[in-house]
Amino acid sequence: MVNTTQKAEIDKIYKILETIPDPEIPVINVLELGIVRDVDFADGQYVITITPTYSGCPAMEMIEVNIKAGLQENGIDNFTVKTTLTPAWTTDWITDEAKVKLKEYGIAPPVEKTSDTSWILNEEKTVPCPQCDSTNTKLLSQFGSTACKALYKCNDCLEPFDYFKCH
Amino acid sequence: MKNKIAKYLIQLGDNCLILGQRLGELCGHGPALEIDIALTNISLDLLGQTRAYFQYAAEMSDDFDNEDQIAFLRKSSDYRNCHLTELPNTDFAHTIIRQFLFDQYHQLLLTDLMNSNDEKLKAIATKSIKEVNYHLRFSKDWVIRLGDGTETSKVKMQEALNTVWRYTEELLRPSELDIEMEGLGIGTNPDQLKEEYFEKVKSVLQFATLEIPENKFFGKGGKEGVHTEHFGYILSDLQYMQRTYPNQQW
Ligand SMILES: [Zn+2]
């Protein structure tokens, strides 16, 4: 059980985490992206549990370093950052607010829930263009500039754009 | 027992490591920008999965203290990857046929490992399969597109298939360790995936209008540490930095 002092400290940690952006997509923070799974107090220290987006995501180490630096700058030293693989990260955890921010930043947010597996059957999803909202778009490549993105093109405004793919 | 599990994790990780290394060679050399990015993304996923296996293996192993020792400081005969993963990239036809034949196996394997009674292995499989589903979709699309494509692309794909096909059986051939781990509810005996594997693979190849080769001879030995002539060259690339500057860190 956490006592009131610890509870207040945990709230403070969450506030700090809100200020730590994803290194690749600076408009959303590590909480909105669903990378931080838990903040708790155990065995005399605060435990921040994070989970990787993709197995090989090179941003994960950066994120861990940034979390540590952020906490230390705010006078919190008594903590450890733990990585877990379960439950596996999913785009379903990206908050609605974060999806709006992604779109404003020029990245089309995931259009479906991971429970929808029709894509396995090669069904193409309509991904609206984040610039002009046209649904007349085309998949250029299932793999984009980072592990979490696919590359699309808008046939109306002719801009290519990143799609945060469902995962 | 813990050391045995470590060996099993290393066997699983080696396929990802070596294929990841092969695909990494294509960074900046892909036939088109989008394909270059896709292949290196797949490479990155595979290397990430390798790290998950090797980090866990290092916890369990009597022989290794960390993931880098496992990845970079073993000798050729200590690697347990199947021959298919060490085949050269040759051209895009060979690269994508190799990828498809591996991805289908990989997906079936991970689907089974998601039921492992080892919680950590189960977590790695559950994480990895989401990535591998995308790999399979990509490689399958290209096999169909090029197999059922132009006259030239079809010839190239058929040639590649004829070359790589003989390495498929090894993926499904159980090592002693596979059988032991399956018995403990930890791992998978790949022989049990064989029927479904060939059924799925053949249906895609037929859809791609490619002919299924009729091989009588299939390669083997990777899981026992006997590798093809290509392997030494991979290791010299892979291990160069750690051998030259031992224990160096990024
Ligand atoms: Zn547009």
Coordinates of C-alpha atoms and ligand atoms in Angstrom, one line a residue:
Chain A
M1 CA 0.0 0.0 0.0
V2 CA 1.2 3.5 -0.8
N3 CA 0.8 6.2 1.9
T4 CA -0.3 9.7 1.3
T5 CA 3.2 11.1 0.8
Q6 CA 4.0 8.4 -1.7
K7 CA 0.6 9.0 -3.4
A8 CA 1.4 12.7 -3.8
E9 CA 4.8 11.8 -5.2
I10 CA 3.3 9.4 -7.7
D11 CA 1.0 12.2 -8.9
K12 CA 4.0 14.4 -9.3
I13 CA 5.8 11.8 -11.3
Y14 CA 2.8 11.5 -13.7
K15 CA 2.8 15.3 -14.1
I16 CA 6.5 15.2 -15.0
L17 CA 5.9 12.3 -17.4
E18 CA 3.4 14.5 -19.2
T19 CA 6.2 16.8 -20.1
I20 CA 8.3 14.1 -21.7
P21 CA 7.7 13.9 -25.5
D22 CA 8.2 10.9 -27.7
P23 CA 11.6 11.6 -29.4
E24 CA 10.3 10.8 -32.9
I25 CA 6.9 12.5 -32.6
P26 CA 7.5 15.4 -30.2
V27 CA 3.8 16.6 -30.2
I28 CA 2.7 13.7 -28.0
N29 CA 4.1 12.6 -24.6
V30 CA 5.0 9.2 -23.3
L31 CA 1.8 8.9 -21.4
E32 CA -0.4 9.7 -24.4
L33 CA 1.5 7.1 -26.5
G34 CA 0.8 4.4 -23.9
I35 CA 4.4 3.6 -23.3
V36 CA 4.2 4.3 -19.6
R37 CA 2.2 1.4 -18.1
D38 CA 2.4 2.1 -14.4
V39 CA 3.9 4.2 -11.6
D40 CA 4.1 2.6 -8.2
F41 CA 6.0 2.5 -5.0
A42 CA 7.7 -0.7 -4.0
D43 CA 10.7 -1.9 -2.0
G44 CA 11.6 1.6 -0.9
Q45 CA 11.5 3.3 -4.4
Y46 CA 9.2 4.5 -7.1
V47 CA 8.9 2.2 -10.0
I48 CA 8.1 3.5 -13.5
T49 CA 7.1 0.6 -15.8
I50 CA 7.4 1.2 -19.5
T51 CA 6.8 -1.0 -22.5
P52 CA 8.3 -0.8 -26.0
T53 CA 6.2 0.0 -29.0
Y54 CA 8.1 -2.2 -31.4
S55 CA 10.7 -4.7 -30.4
G56 CA 13.5 -2.9 -32.3
C57 CA 12.3 0.7 -31.7
P58 CA 15.5 2.7 -31.3
A59 CA 13.6 5.4 -29.5
M60 CA 13.0 3.3 -26.4
E61 CA 16.5 3.8 -24.9
M62 CA 16.1 7.6 -25.6
I63 CA 12.8 7.5 -23.8
E64 CA 14.2 5.8 -20.8
V65 CA 17.1 8.3 -20.6
N66 CA 14.6 11.2 -21.0
I67 CA 12.4 9.9 -18.2
K68 CA 15.3 9.5 -15.9
A69 CA 16.6 13.0 -16.7
G70 CA 13.1 14.5 -16.3
L71 CA 12.6 13.0 -12.9
Q72 CA 16.1 13.9 -11.6
E73 CA 15.7 17.5 -12.8
N74 CA 12.6 17.7 -10.6
G75 CA 14.4 16.4 -7.6
I76 CA 13.2 12.8 -7.7
D77 CA 16.1 10.4 -7.4
N78 CA 14.6 7.5 -5.6
F79 CA 13.2 5.6 -8.6
T80 CA 13.9 2.8 -11.1
V81 CA 12.6 2.4 -14.7
K82 CA 11.5 -1.1 -15.5
T83 CA 10.6 -2.5 -18.9
T84 CA 7.9 -5.0 -19.4
L85 CA 6.7 -6.9 -22.6
T86 CA 3.3 -7.9 -21.2
P87 CA 0.7 -6.8 -22.1
A88 CA 2.1 -6.1 -25.5
W89 CA 1.8 -2.4 -26.6
T90 CA -1.0 -1.6 -28.9
T91 CA -2.2 1.5 -30.8
D92 CA -5.5 1.1 -29.0
W93 CA -3.8 2.7 -26.0
I94 CA -3.1 6.0 -27.9
T95 CA -5.5 8.5 -26.4
D96 CA -8.1 10.4 -28.4
E97 CA -6.4 13.7 -27.6
A98 CA -3.1 12.3 -28.9
K99 CA -4.8 11.2 -32.1
V100 CA -6.0 14.7 -32.7
K101 CA -2.4 16.0 -32.1
L102 CA -1.0 13.4 -34.5
K103 CA -3.3 14.5 -37.2
E104 CA -2.5 18.2 -36.6
Y105 CA 1.2 17.2 -36.8
G106 CA 0.6 15.6 -40.2
I107 CA 0.5 12.0 -39.2
A108 CA -2.8 10.1 -39.9
P109 CA -3.8 8.3 -36.6
P110 CA -4.7 4.6 -36.6
V111 CA -8.2 4.2 -38.1
E112 CA -9.1 0.9 -36.6
K113 CA -8.9 -1.2 -33.4
T114 CA -6.5 -4.0 -33.2
S115 CA -9.4 -6.4 -32.6
D116 CA -10.2 -5.8 -36.3
T117 CA -8.0 -8.2 -38.1
S118 CA -9.4 -7.8 -41.6
W119 CA -6.0 -6.3 -42.7
I120 CA -4.5 -9.8 -42.4
L121 CA -6.8 -10.7 -45.3
N122 CA -5.2 -7.8 -47.3
E123 CA -8.3 -5.6 -47.0
E124 CA -7.2 -2.0 -47.5
K125 CA -8.4 0.5 -45.0
T126 CA -9.4 4.0 -46.0
V127 CA -7.0 6.4 -44.3
P128 CA -8.1 10.0 -44.6
C129 CA -5.4 12.6 -45.6
P130 CA -4.3 14.5 -42.5
Q131 CA -3.8 17.7 -44.6
C132 CA -7.1 17.9 -46.6
D133 CA -9.3 15.1 -45.2
S134 CA -9.7 13.5 -48.6
T135 CA -10.4 9.8 -48.4
N136 CA -9.0 9.4 -51.9
T137 CA -5.6 8.1 -50.6
K138 CA -3.3 5.3 -51.6
L139 CA -0.9 3.1 -49.6
L140 CA 2.6 3.5 -51.0
S141 CA 4.4 1.3 -48.5
Q142 CA 3.5 -0.7 -45.4
F143 CA 6.7 0.4 -43.8
G144 CA 7.5 4.1 -43.3
S145 CA 10.1 6.3 -41.8
T146 CA 9.9 4.7 -38.4
A147 CA 8.8 1.2 -37.3
C148 CA 5.3 2.5 -36.3
K149 CA 4.4 4.2 -39.5
A150 CA 3.3 3.3 -43.1
L151 CA 3.6 5.7 -46.1
Y152 CA 0.5 6.9 -47.9
K153 CA -0.2 9.4 -50.7
C154 CA -3.2 11.7 -51.1
N155 CA -4.6 11.7 -54.6
D156 CA -6.3 15.0 -54.1
C157 CA -3.7 17.3 -52.6
L158 CA -0.9 15.0 -53.9
E159 CA 1.0 15.2 -50.6
P160 CA 2.6 12.0 -49.2
F161 CA 1.9 11.4 -45.5
D162 CA 2.7 9.1 -42.7
Y163 CA 0.1 6.8 -41.2
F164 CA 0.5 5.6 -37.6
K165 CA -0.3 2.0 -38.4
C166 CA -2.6 -0.1 -36.3
H167 CA -0.6 -2.4 -34.1
Chain B
M1 CA 17.5 -26.7 -16.7
K2 CA 17.9 -22.9 -16.8
N3 CA 20.9 -23.3 -19.0
K4 CA 18.9 -25.5 -21.4
I5 CA 16.2 -22.9 -21.7
A6 CA 18.9 -20.4 -22.4
K7 CA 20.1 -22.6 -25.2
Y8 CA 16.6 -22.8 -26.6
L9 CA 16.2 -19.1 -26.5
I10 CA 19.5 -18.7 -28.3
Q11 CA 18.4 -21.1 -31.0
L12 CA 15.2 -19.1 -31.5
G13 CA 17.1 -15.8 -31.5
D14 CA 19.7 -16.9 -33.9
N15 CA 17.3 -17.1 -36.8
C16 CA 16.2 -13.5 -36.1
L17 CA 19.7 -12.3 -35.7
I18 CA 21.1 -13.8 -38.9
L19 CA 18.2 -12.9 -41.1
G20 CA 18.1 -9.4 -39.5
Q21 CA 21.8 -9.0 -40.4
R22 CA 21.2 -10.2 -44.0
L23 CA 18.4 -7.7 -44.4
G24 CA 20.5 -5.0 -42.8
E25 CA 23.0 -5.4 -45.7
L26 CA 20.4 -3.9 -48.0
C27 CA 20.2 -0.6 -46.1
G28 CA 20.8 2.0 -48.8
H29 CA 20.9 -0.7 -51.5
G30 CA 17.2 -1.7 -51.9
P31 CA 15.8 -1.8 -55.4
A32 CA 13.4 1.1 -54.6
L33 CA 13.3 3.6 -51.7
E34 CA 10.0 2.1 -50.3
I35 CA 11.4 -1.4 -50.4
D36 CA 14.7 -0.4 -48.9
I37 CA 12.8 1.1 -46.0
A38 CA 10.5 -1.9 -45.7
L39 CA 13.4 -4.4 -45.6
T40 CA 15.4 -2.4 -43.1
N41 CA 12.3 -2.0 -40.9
I42 CA 11.9 -5.8 -41.0
S43 CA 15.5 -6.1 -40.1
L44 CA 15.1 -3.8 -37.2
D45 CA 12.1 -5.8 -35.9
L46 CA 14.0 -9.0 -36.1
L47 CA 17.0 -7.5 -34.3
G48 CA 14.7 -6.2 -31.6
Q49 CA 13.2 -9.7 -31.2
T50 CA 16.7 -11.1 -31.1
R51 CA 17.5 -8.7 -28.2
A52 CA 14.5 -9.9 -26.3
Y53 CA 15.5 -13.5 -26.6
F54 CA 19.2 -12.9 -25.8
Q55 CA 18.5 -10.6 -22.8
Y56 CA 16.4 -13.3 -21.4
A57 CA 18.9 -16.0 -22.3
A58 CA 21.7 -14.1 -20.6
E59 CA 19.6 -14.2 -17.4
M60 CA 19.3 -17.9 -17.6
S61 CA 22.6 -18.9 -19.1
D62 CA 25.7 -20.3 -17.3
D63 CA 27.9 -19.3 -20.3
F64 CA 27.0 -15.7 -21.0
D65 CA 26.6 -12.6 -19.0
N66 CA 24.9 -10.3 -21.5
E67 CA 23.2 -10.1 -24.9
D68 CA 26.3 -8.8 -26.7
Q69 CA 28.4 -11.8 -25.7
I70 CA 25.7 -14.0 -27.2
A71 CA 25.3 -12.0 -30.4
F72 CA 28.9 -11.2 -31.1
L73 CA 31.3 -13.5 -29.3
R74 CA 30.4 -17.0 -30.3
K75 CA 32.2 -19.1 -32.9
S76 CA 30.4 -20.3 -36.0
S77 CA 29.6 -23.7 -34.7
D78 CA 27.8 -22.2 -31.7
Y79 CA 25.2 -20.5 -33.8
R80 CA 21.9 -22.4 -34.2
N81 CA 20.2 -20.6 -37.1
C82 CA 18.7 -22.5 -40.0
H83 CA 20.5 -22.3 -43.4
L84 CA 17.7 -20.4 -45.0
T85 CA 18.4 -17.3 -42.9
E86 CA 22.1 -17.1 -44.0
L87 CA 21.5 -17.3 -47.8
P88 CA 22.8 -14.3 -49.6
N89 CA 20.4 -11.6 -50.8
T90 CA 21.4 -12.2 -54.5
D91 CA 18.6 -10.1 -56.0
F92 CA 15.1 -8.9 -54.9
A93 CA 13.5 -12.2 -56.1
H94 CA 15.7 -14.3 -53.8
T95 CA 15.4 -11.8 -51.0
I96 CA 11.6 -11.8 -51.0
I97 CA 11.2 -15.5 -51.6
R98 CA 13.5 -16.2 -48.7
Q99 CA 11.6 -13.7 -46.6
F100 CA 8.2 -15.2 -47.4
L101 CA 9.3 -18.8 -46.7
F102 CA 10.7 -17.6 -43.4
D103 CA 7.8 -15.3 -42.4
Q104 CA 5.2 -18.0 -42.8
Y105 CA 7.2 -20.4 -40.6
H106 CA 7.9 -17.6 -38.1
Q107 CA 4.2 -16.7 -37.8
L108 CA 3.2 -20.3 -37.2
L109 CA 6.0 -20.8 -34.7
L110 CA 5.1 -17.6 -32.7
T111 CA 1.5 -18.5 -32.7
D112 CA 2.4 -21.7 -31.0
L113 CA 4.9 -20.1 -28.6
M114 CA 2.2 -17.7 -27.5
N115 CA 0.9 -20.8 -25.5
S116 CA 4.3 -21.4 -23.8
N117 CA 4.1 -22.1 -20.1
D118 CA 7.2 -19.9 -19.8
E119 CA 5.8 -16.5 -19.1
K120 CA 8.7 -14.5 -20.5
L121 CA 8.9 -16.6 -23.7
K122 CA 5.2 -16.2 -24.1
A123 CA 5.5 -12.4 -23.8
I124 CA 8.2 -12.3 -26.4
A125 CA 6.1 -14.3 -28.8
T126 CA 3.0 -12.3 -28.2
K127 CA 4.9 -9.1 -28.8
S128 CA 6.8 -10.4 -31.9
I129 CA 3.8 -11.8 -33.7
K130 CA 2.3 -8.4 -34.2
E131 CA 5.4 -7.4 -36.1
V132 CA 5.7 -10.7 -38.0
N133 CA 2.1 -10.4 -39.3
Y134 CA 3.2 -7.2 -41.1
H135 CA 6.3 -9.0 -42.5
L136 CA 4.3 -11.8 -43.8
R137 CA 1.8 -9.5 -45.4
F138 CA 4.6 -7.6 -47.2
S139 CA 6.5 -10.6 -48.4
K140 CA 3.3 -12.5 -49.5
D141 CA 2.1 -9.4 -51.5
W142 CA 5.4 -9.2 -53.4
V143 CA 5.6 -12.9 -54.1
I144 CA 2.1 -12.7 -55.7
R145 CA 2.8 -9.5 -57.5
L146 CA 6.1 -10.6 -59.0
G147 CA 5.2 -14.3 -59.5
D148 CA 2.0 -13.4 -61.3
G149 CA 3.7 -10.3 -62.9
T150 CA 5.6 -9.9 -66.1
E151 CA 7.4 -12.6 -68.0
T152 CA 10.7 -11.5 -66.6
S153 CA 9.6 -11.2 -63.0
K154 CA 8.0 -14.6 -63.2
V155 CA 11.2 -16.3 -64.5
K156 CA 13.2 -14.6 -61.8
M157 CA 10.8 -15.6 -59.0
Q158 CA 10.7 -19.1 -60.2
E159 CA 14.5 -19.3 -60.3
A160 CA 14.7 -17.9 -56.8
L161 CA 12.1 -20.3 -55.5
N162 CA 13.9 -23.3 -57.1
T163 CA 17.1 -22.2 -55.3
V164 CA 15.6 -21.4 -51.8
W165 CA 13.0 -24.2 -51.6
R166 CA 15.5 -26.8 -50.5
Y167 CA 16.1 -24.9 -47.3
T168 CA 12.5 -24.9 -46.2
E169 CA 12.4 -28.4 -44.6
E170 CA 15.1 -27.5 -42.1
L171 CA 12.9 -24.9 -40.6
L172 CA 10.4 -27.6 -39.7
R173 CA 13.0 -30.2 -38.6
P174 CA 13.1 -30.5 -34.9
S175 CA 16.4 -30.4 -33.0
E176 CA 16.7 -32.5 -29.8
L177 CA 16.3 -29.3 -27.9
D178 CA 13.0 -28.5 -29.7
I179 CA 11.6 -31.9 -28.7
E180 CA 12.7 -31.6 -25.2
M181 CA 11.3 -28.1 -24.8
E182 CA 8.0 -29.1 -26.4
G183 CA 7.8 -31.9 -23.9
L184 CA 8.1 -29.4 -21.1
G185 CA 5.4 -27.2 -22.5
I186 CA 8.0 -24.4 -23.0
G187 CA 8.7 -24.7 -26.7
T188 CA 7.4 -26.0 -30.0
N189 CA 8.3 -29.1 -32.0
P190 CA 8.3 -27.5 -35.5
D191 CA 7.4 -30.9 -37.0
Q192 CA 3.9 -30.2 -35.8
L193 CA 3.8 -27.0 -37.9
K194 CA 4.9 -28.8 -41.1
E195 CA 1.6 -29.7 -42.6
E196 CA 0.1 -26.3 -42.1
Y197 CA 3.2 -24.6 -43.2
F198 CA 3.4 -26.3 -46.6
E199 CA -0.3 -26.0 -47.1
K200 CA -0.2 -22.2 -46.6
V201 CA 3.0 -21.7 -48.5
K202 CA 1.8 -23.7 -51.5
S203 CA -1.5 -21.9 -51.7
V204 CA 0.3 -18.5 -52.0
L205 CA 2.8 -19.9 -54.5
Q206 CA 0.0 -21.3 -56.6
F207 CA -1.9 -18.0 -56.4
A208 CA 1.4 -16.4 -57.6
T209 CA 1.3 -18.9 -60.6
L210 CA 4.7 -20.3 -59.5
E211 CA 5.5 -24.0 -59.8
I212 CA 6.3 -25.8 -56.6
P213 CA 9.7 -27.4 -57.0
E214 CA 10.0 -31.1 -56.5
N215 CA 13.1 -31.5 -54.5
K216 CA 14.4 -34.7 -53.2
F217 CA 17.2 -33.2 -51.2
F218 CA 16.9 -30.7 -48.4
G219 CA 19.6 -29.0 -46.5
K220 CA 20.1 -29.4 -42.8
G221 CA 22.6 -28.8 -40.0
G222 CA 22.1 -25.3 -38.9
K223 CA 20.5 -26.3 -35.6
E224 CA 23.5 -28.4 -34.9
G225 CA 25.9 -25.6 -35.7
V226 CA 27.0 -26.8 -39.2
H227 CA 26.6 -23.9 -41.5
T228 CA 26.8 -23.0 -45.2
E229 CA 29.8 -21.5 -46.9
H230 CA 28.1 -18.1 -46.6
F231 CA 28.1 -18.0 -42.9
G232 CA 31.7 -17.1 -42.1
Y233 CA 31.3 -13.9 -44.2
I234 CA 28.2 -12.9 -42.2
L235 CA 30.1 -13.5 -38.9
S236 CA 33.1 -11.4 -40.0
D237 CA 30.7 -8.5 -40.7
L238 CA 28.6 -9.1 -37.6
Q239 CA 31.4 -9.5 -35.1
Y240 CA 34.0 -7.1 -36.5
M241 CA 33.4 -4.3 -34.0
Q242 CA 33.2 -6.4 -30.9
R243 CA 36.2 -8.5 -31.9
T244 CA 38.3 -5.4 -32.7
Y245 CA 37.1 -3.3 -29.7
P246 CA 36.0 -5.9 -27.1
N247 CA 33.2 -4.8 -24.8
Q248 CA 32.7 -1.5 -26.6
Q249 CA 29.4 0.2 -26.0
W250 CA 27.5 2.7 -28.2
Ligands
ZN1 ZN -4.7 15.5 -49.1

